[in-house]
mmCIF file of C-alpha atoms in Angstrom:
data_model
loop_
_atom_site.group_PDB
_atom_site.id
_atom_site.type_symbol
_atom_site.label_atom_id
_atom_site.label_comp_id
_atom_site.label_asym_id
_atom_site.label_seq_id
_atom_site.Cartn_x
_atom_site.Cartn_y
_atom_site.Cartn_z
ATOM 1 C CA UNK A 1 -14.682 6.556 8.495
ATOM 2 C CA UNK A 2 -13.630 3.019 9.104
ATOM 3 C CA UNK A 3 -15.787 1.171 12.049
ATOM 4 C CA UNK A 4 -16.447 -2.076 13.350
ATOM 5 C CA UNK A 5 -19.726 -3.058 14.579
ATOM 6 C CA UNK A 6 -20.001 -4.919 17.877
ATOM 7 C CA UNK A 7 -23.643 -5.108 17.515
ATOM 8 C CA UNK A 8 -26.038 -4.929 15.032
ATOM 9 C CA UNK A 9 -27.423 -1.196 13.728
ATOM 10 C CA UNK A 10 -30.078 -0.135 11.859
ATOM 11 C CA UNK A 11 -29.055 3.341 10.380
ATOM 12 C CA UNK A 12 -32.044 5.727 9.796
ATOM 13 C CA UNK A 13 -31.396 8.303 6.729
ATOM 14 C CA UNK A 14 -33.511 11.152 6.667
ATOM 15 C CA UNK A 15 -35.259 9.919 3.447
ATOM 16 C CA UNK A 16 -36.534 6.976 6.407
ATOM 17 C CA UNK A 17 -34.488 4.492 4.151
ATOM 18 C CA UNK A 18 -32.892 2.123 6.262
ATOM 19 C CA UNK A 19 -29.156 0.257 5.930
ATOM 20 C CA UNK A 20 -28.398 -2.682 8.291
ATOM 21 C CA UNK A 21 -25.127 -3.515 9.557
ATOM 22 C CA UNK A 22 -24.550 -6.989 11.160
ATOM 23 C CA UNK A 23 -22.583 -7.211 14.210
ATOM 24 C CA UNK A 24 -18.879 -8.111 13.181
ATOM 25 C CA UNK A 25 -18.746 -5.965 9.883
ATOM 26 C CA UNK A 26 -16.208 -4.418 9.484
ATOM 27 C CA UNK A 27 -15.533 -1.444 6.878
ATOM 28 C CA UNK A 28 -15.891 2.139 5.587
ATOM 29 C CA UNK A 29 -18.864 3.878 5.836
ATOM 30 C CA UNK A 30 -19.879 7.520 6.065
ATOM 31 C CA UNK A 31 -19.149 9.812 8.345
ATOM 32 C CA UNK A 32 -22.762 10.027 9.503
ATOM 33 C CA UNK A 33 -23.293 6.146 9.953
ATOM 34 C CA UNK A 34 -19.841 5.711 12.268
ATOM 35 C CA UNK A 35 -20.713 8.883 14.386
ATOM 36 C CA UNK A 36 -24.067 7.667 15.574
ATOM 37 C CA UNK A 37 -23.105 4.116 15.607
ATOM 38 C CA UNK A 38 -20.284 4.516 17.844
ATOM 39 C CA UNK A 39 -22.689 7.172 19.863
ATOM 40 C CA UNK A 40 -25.109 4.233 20.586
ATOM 41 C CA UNK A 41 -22.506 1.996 21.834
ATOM 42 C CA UNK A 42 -22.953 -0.517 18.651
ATOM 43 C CA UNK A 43 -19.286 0.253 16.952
ATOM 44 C CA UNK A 44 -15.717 1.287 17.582
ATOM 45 C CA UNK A 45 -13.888 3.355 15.354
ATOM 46 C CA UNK A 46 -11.091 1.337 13.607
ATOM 47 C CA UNK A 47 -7.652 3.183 12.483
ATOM 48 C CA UNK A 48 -6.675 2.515 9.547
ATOM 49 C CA UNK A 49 -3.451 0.681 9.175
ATOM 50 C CA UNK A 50 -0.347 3.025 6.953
ATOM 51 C CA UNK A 51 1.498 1.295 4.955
ATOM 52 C CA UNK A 52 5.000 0.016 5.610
ATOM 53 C CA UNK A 53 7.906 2.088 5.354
ATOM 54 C CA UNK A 54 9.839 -0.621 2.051
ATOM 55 C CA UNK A 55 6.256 -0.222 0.594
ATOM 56 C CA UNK A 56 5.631 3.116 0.478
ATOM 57 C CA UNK A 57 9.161 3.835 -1.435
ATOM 58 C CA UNK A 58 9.189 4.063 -5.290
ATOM 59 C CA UNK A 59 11.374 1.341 -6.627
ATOM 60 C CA UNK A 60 15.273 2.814 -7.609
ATOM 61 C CA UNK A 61 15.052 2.264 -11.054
ATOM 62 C CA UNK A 62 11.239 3.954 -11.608
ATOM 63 C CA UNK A 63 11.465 6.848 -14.246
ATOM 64 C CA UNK A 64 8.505 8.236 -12.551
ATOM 65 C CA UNK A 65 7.241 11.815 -15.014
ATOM 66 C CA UNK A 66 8.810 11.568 -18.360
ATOM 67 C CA UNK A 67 8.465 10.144 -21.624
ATOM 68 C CA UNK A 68 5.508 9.930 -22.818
ATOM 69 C CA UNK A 69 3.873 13.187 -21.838
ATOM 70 C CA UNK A 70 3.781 16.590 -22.395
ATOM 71 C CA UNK A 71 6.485 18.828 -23.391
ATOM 72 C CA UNK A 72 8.992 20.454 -20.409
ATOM 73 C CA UNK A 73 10.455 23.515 -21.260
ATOM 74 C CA UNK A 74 13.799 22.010 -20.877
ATOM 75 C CA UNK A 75 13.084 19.547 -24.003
ATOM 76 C CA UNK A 76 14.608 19.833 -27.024
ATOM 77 C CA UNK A 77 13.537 22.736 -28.763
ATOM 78 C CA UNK A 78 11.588 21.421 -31.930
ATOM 79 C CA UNK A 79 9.347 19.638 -29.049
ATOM 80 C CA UNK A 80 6.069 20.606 -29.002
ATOM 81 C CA UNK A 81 6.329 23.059 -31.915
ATOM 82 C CA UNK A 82 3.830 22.388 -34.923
ATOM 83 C CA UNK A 83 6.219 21.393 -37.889
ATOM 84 C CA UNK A 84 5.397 22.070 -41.533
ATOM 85 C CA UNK A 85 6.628 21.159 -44.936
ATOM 86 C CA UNK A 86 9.302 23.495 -46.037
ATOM 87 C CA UNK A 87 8.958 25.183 -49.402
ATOM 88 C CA UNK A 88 11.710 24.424 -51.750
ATOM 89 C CA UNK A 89 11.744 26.179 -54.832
ATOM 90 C CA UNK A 90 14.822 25.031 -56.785
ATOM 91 C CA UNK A 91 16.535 28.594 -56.282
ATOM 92 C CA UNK A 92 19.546 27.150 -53.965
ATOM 93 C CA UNK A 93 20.481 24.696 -56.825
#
């Protein structure tokens, strides 16, 4: 949960550890924290800003899940396959 503090807040854990928060942070923190902060008036929630449209998109030219990797079944067939050293014993000759 992303919040911003207007105020400062002392957070309580149940352990009786205590986090402070100065007035003007701004950030993540969990769940917990943002819930009671923003129930005591000390915070506001903060969206979180999505990224724009020309960002998001992979680049034309990206070769995004091959090479490099496991074998597909569509691969060429010897792919994957444990290869070993044929016998040759002369007879063919």
């Amino acid at each position: 949960m992303r919040v911003k503090f207007n105020a400062d807040y002392d957070h309580k854990w149940p352990s009786r550890a205590m986090t402070h928060f100065p007035a003007g942070y701004e950030g993540t923190v969990k769940r917990e924290v943002g819930e009671r902060a923003i129930a005591k008036g000390r915070a506001t929630e903060v969206k979180r800003r999505g990224k724009a449209v020309a960002d998001a998109a992979a680049p034309a030219n990206a070769d995004l899940g091959t090479g490099r990797g496991m074998a597909k079944p569509d691969d060429a067939h010897h792919v994957g396959r444990i290869v070993r050293d044929q016998i040759m014993d002369g007879a063919d000759k």
